[in-house]
Each structure stands twice: as structure tokens, then as C-alpha cells.
mmCIF file with all atom_site columns, C-alpha atoms in Angstrom:
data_model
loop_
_atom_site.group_PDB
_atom_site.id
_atom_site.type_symbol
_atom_site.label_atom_id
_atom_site.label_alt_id
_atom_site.label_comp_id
_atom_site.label_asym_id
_atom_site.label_entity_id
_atom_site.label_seq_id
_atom_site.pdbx_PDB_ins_code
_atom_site.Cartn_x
_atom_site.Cartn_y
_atom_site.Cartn_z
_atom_site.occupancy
_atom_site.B_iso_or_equiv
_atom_site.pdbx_formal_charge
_atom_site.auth_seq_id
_atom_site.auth_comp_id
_atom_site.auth_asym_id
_atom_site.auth_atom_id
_atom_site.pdbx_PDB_model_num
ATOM 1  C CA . UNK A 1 1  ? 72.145 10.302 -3.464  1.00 0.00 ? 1483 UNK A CA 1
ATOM 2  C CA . UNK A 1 2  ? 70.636 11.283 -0.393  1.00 0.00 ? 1484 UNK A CA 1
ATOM 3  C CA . UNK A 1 3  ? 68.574 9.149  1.768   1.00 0.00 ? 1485 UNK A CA 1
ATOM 4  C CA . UNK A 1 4  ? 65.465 11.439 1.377   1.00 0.00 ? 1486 UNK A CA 1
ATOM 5  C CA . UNK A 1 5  ? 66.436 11.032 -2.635  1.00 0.00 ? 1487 UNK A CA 1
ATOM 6  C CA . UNK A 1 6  ? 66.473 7.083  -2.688  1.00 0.00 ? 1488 UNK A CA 1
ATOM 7  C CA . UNK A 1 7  ? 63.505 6.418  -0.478  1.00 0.00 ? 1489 UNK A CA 1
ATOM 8  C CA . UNK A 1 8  ? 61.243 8.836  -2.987  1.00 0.00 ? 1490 UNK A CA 1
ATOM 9  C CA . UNK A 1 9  ? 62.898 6.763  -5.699  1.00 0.00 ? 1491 UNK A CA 1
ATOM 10 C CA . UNK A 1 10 ? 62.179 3.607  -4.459  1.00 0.00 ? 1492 UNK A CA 1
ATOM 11 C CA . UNK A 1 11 ? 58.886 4.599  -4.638  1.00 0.00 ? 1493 UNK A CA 1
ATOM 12 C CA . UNK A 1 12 ? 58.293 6.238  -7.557  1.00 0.00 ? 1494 UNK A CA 1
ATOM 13 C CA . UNK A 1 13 ? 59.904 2.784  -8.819  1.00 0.00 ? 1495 UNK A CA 1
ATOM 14 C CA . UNK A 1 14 ? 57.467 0.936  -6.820  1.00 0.00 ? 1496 UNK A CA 1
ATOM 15 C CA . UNK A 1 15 ? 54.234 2.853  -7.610  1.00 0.00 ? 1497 UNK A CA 1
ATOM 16 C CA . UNK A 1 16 ? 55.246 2.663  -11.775 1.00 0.00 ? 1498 UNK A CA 1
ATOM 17 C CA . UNK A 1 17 ? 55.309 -1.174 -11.481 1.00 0.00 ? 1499 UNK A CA 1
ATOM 18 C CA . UNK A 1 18 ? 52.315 -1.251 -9.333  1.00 0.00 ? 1500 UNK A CA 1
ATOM 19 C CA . UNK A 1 19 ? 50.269 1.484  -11.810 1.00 0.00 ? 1501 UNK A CA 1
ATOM 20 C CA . UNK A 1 20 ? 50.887 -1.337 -14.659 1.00 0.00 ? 1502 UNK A CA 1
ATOM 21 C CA . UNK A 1 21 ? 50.294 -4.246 -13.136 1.00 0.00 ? 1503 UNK A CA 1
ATOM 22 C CA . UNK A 1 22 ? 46.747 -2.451 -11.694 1.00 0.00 ? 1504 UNK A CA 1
ATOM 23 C CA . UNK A 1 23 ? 45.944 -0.997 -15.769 1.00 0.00 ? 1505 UNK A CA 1
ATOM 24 C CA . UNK A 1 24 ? 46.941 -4.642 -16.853 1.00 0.00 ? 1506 UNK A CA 1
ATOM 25 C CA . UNK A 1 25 ? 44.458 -6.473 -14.488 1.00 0.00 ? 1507 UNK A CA 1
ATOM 26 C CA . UNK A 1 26 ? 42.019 -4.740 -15.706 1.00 0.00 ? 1508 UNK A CA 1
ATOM 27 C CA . UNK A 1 27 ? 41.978 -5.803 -19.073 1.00 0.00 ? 1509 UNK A CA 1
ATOM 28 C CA . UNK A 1 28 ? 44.139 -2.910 -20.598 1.00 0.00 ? 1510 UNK A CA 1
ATOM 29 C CA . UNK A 1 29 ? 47.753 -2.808 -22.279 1.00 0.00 ? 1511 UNK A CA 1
ATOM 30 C CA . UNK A 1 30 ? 51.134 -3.173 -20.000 1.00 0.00 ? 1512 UNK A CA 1
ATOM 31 C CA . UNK A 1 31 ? 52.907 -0.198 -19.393 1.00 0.00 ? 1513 UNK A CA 1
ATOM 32 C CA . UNK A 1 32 ? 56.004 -2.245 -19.153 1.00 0.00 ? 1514 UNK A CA 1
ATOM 33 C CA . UNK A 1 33 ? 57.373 -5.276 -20.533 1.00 0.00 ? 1515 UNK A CA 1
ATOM 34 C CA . UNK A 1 34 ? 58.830 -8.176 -18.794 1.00 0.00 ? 1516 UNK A CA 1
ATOM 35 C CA . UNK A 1 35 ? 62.705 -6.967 -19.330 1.00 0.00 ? 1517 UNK A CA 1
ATOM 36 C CA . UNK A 1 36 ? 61.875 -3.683 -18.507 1.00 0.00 ? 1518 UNK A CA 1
ATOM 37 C CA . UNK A 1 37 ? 60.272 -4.481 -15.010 1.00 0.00 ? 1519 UNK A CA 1
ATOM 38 C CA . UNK A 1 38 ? 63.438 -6.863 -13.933 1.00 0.00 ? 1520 UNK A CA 1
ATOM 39 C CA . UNK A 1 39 ? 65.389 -3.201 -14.730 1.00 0.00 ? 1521 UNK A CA 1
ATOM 40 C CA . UNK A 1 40 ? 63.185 -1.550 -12.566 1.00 0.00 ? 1522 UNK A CA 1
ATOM 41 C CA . UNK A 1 41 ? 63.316 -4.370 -9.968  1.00 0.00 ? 1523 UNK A CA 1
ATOM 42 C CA . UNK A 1 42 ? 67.268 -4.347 -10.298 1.00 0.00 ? 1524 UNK A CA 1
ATOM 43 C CA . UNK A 1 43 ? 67.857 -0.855 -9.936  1.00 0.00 ? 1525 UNK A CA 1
ATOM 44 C CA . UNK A 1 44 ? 64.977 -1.084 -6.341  1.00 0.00 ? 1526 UNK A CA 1
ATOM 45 C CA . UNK A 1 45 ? 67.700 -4.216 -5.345  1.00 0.00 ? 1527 UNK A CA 1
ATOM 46 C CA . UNK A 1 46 ? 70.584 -1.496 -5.763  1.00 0.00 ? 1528 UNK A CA 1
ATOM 47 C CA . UNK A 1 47 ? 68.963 1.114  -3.829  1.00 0.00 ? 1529 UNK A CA 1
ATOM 48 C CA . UNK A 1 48 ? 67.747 -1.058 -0.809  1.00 0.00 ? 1530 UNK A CA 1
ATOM 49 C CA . UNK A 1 49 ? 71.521 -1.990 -0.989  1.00 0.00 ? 1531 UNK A CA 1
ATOM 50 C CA . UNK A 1 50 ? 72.458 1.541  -0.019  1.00 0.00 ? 1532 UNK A CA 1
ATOM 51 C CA . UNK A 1 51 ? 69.825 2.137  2.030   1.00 0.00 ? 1533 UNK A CA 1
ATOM 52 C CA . UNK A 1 52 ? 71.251 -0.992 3.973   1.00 0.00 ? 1534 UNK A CA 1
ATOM 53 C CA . UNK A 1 53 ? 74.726 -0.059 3.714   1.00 0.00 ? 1535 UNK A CA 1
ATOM 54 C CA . UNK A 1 54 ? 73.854 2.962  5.505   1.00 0.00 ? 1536 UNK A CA 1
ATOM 55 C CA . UNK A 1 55 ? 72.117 1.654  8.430   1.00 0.00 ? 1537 UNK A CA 1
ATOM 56 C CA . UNK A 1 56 ? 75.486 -0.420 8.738   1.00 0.00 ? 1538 UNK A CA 1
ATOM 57 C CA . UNK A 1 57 ? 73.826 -3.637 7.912   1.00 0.00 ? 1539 UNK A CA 1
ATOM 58 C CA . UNK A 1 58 ? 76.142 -4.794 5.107   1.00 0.00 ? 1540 UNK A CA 1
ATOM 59 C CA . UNK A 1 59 ? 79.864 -4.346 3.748   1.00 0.00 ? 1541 UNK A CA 1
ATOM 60 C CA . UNK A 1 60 ? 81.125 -1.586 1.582   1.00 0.00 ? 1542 UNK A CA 1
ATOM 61 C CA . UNK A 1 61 ? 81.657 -4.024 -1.195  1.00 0.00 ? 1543 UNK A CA 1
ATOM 62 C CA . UNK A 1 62 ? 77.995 -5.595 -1.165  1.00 0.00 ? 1544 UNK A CA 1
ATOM 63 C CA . UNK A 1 63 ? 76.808 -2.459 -2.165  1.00 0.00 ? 1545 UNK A CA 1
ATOM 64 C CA . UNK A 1 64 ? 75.096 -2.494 -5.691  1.00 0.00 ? 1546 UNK A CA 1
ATOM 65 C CA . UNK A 1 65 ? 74.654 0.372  -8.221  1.00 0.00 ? 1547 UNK A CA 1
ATOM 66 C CA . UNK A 1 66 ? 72.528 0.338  -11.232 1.00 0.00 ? 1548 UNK A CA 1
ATOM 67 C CA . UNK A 1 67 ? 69.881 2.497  -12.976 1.00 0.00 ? 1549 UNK A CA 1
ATOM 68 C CA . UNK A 1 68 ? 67.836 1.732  -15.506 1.00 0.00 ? 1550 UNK A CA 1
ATOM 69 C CA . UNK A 1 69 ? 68.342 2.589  -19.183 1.00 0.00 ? 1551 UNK A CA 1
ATOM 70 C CA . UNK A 1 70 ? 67.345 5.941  -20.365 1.00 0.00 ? 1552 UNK A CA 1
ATOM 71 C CA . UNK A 1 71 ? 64.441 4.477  -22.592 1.00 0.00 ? 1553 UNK A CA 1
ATOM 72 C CA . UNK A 1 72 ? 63.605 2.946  -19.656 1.00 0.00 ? 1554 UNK A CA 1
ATOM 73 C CA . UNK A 1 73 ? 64.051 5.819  -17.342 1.00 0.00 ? 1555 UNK A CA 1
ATOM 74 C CA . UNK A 1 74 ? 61.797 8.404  -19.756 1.00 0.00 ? 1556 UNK A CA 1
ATOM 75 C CA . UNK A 1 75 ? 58.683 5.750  -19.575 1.00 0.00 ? 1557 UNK A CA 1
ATOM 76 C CA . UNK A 1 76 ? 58.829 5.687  -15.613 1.00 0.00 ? 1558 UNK A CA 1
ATOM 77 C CA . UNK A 1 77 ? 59.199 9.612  -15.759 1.00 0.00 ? 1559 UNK A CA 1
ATOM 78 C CA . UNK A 1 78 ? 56.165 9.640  -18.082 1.00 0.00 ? 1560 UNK A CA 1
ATOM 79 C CA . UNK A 1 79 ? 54.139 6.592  -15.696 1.00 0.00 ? 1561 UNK A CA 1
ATOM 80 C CA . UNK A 1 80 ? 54.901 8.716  -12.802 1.00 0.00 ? 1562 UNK A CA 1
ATOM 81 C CA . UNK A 1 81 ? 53.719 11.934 -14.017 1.00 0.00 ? 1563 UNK A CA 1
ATOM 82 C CA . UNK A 1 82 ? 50.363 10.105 -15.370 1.00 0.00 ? 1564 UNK A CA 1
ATOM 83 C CA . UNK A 1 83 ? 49.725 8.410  -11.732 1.00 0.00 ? 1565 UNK A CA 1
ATOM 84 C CA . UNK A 1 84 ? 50.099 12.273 -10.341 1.00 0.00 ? 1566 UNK A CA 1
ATOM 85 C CA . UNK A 1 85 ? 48.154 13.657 -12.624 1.00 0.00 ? 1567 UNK A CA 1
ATOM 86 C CA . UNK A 1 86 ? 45.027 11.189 -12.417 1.00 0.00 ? 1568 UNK A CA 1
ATOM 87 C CA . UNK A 1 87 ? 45.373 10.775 -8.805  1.00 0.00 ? 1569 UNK A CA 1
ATOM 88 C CA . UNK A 1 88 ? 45.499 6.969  -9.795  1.00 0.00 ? 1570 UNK A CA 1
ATOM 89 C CA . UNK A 1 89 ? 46.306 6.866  -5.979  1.00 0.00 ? 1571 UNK A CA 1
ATOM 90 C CA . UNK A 1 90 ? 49.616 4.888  -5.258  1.00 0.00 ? 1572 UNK A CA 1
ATOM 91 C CA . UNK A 1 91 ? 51.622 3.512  -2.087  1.00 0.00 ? 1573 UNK A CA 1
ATOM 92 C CA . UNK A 1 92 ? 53.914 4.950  0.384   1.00 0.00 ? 1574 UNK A CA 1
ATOM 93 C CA . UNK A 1 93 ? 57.045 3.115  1.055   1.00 0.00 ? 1575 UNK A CA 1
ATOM 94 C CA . UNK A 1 94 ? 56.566 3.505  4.557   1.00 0.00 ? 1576 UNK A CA 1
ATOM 95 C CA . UNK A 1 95 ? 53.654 1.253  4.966   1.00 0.00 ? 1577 UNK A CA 1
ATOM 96 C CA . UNK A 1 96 ? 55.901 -1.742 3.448   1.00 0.00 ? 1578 UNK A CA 1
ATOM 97 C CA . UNK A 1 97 ? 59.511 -1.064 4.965   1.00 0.00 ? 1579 UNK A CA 1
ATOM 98 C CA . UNK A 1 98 ? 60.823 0.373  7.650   1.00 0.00 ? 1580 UNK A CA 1
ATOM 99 C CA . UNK A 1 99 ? 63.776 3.250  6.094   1.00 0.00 ? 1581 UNK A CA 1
#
């Protein structure tokens, strides 16, 4: 995966988890549940991972992979495609980390 790839992954990731926690403060119904965000949160820890592995700041072998289940996977793809299409807004992973 190229850099370019992970960092518009990370935060598509980020923006899904955001979207639901914004809906659910708001008095309306989760997007995801608890298990589902800590596979979400575990596959953002694997990226970063790579992300620091290239920038040389860890070993080869402290490199993580994991992606979410498909189930998973098909309700981010759906989240993200609702935040784009009522320009609910989101974040840019630049303003929070520097890639």
C-alpha cells in the first residue's frame, strides 16, 4: 500500500468513527458498535505502524498488519460514502499528525 493509499485510509477510518460518535451525541443510533470500533481502531494502530516503519522510526518486525472484517469493511464503505454525500463535513489527517 502506498503512502498516499494509507494516509487516505487512515482517514476515511478516522472520519467513520468520528461521523458516529457525532450522529450518536446527538441523540440518534450508533453507526458502530463497541467491537466494531476497536477493529477500526486496530487496523488505524497497523497502519500508523507502517507509516512509522517507513519514516525509519521502528524495526521491520514491529510492524503490524490487520484489516478489518469484511462486514466490517462494507459498513465503513457505506459510512464513508454517506459523510460524502451529505457533506457531513469531516477531518483531514493533516491537522492531527504530521505524515
Amino acid at each position: 500500500m502506498t503512502k498516499e493509499a494509507i494516509v487516505q485510509r487512515l482517514e476515511d477510518l478516522h472520519n467513520v468513527l468520528a461521523y458516529c460518535s457525532d450522529i450518536q451525541s446527538s441523540g440518534k443510533i450508533y453507526v458502530f458498535k463497541l467491537e466494531e470500533r476497536i477493529c477500526i481502531n486496530q487496523e488505524r494502530g497497523a497502519l500508523l505502524s507502517q507509516i512509522s516503519h517507513s519514516k525509519g522510526e521502528i524495526f521491520p518486525h514491529e510492524v503490524r498488519t490487520y484489516t478489518i472484517p469484511p462486514q466490517i469493511e462494507a459498513k465503513v464503505k457505506f459510512t464513508v460514502e454517506k459523510i460524502h454525500s451529505t457533506n457531513w463535513g469531516g477531518h483531514n489527517l493533516n491537522d492531527f499528525i504530521n505524515i
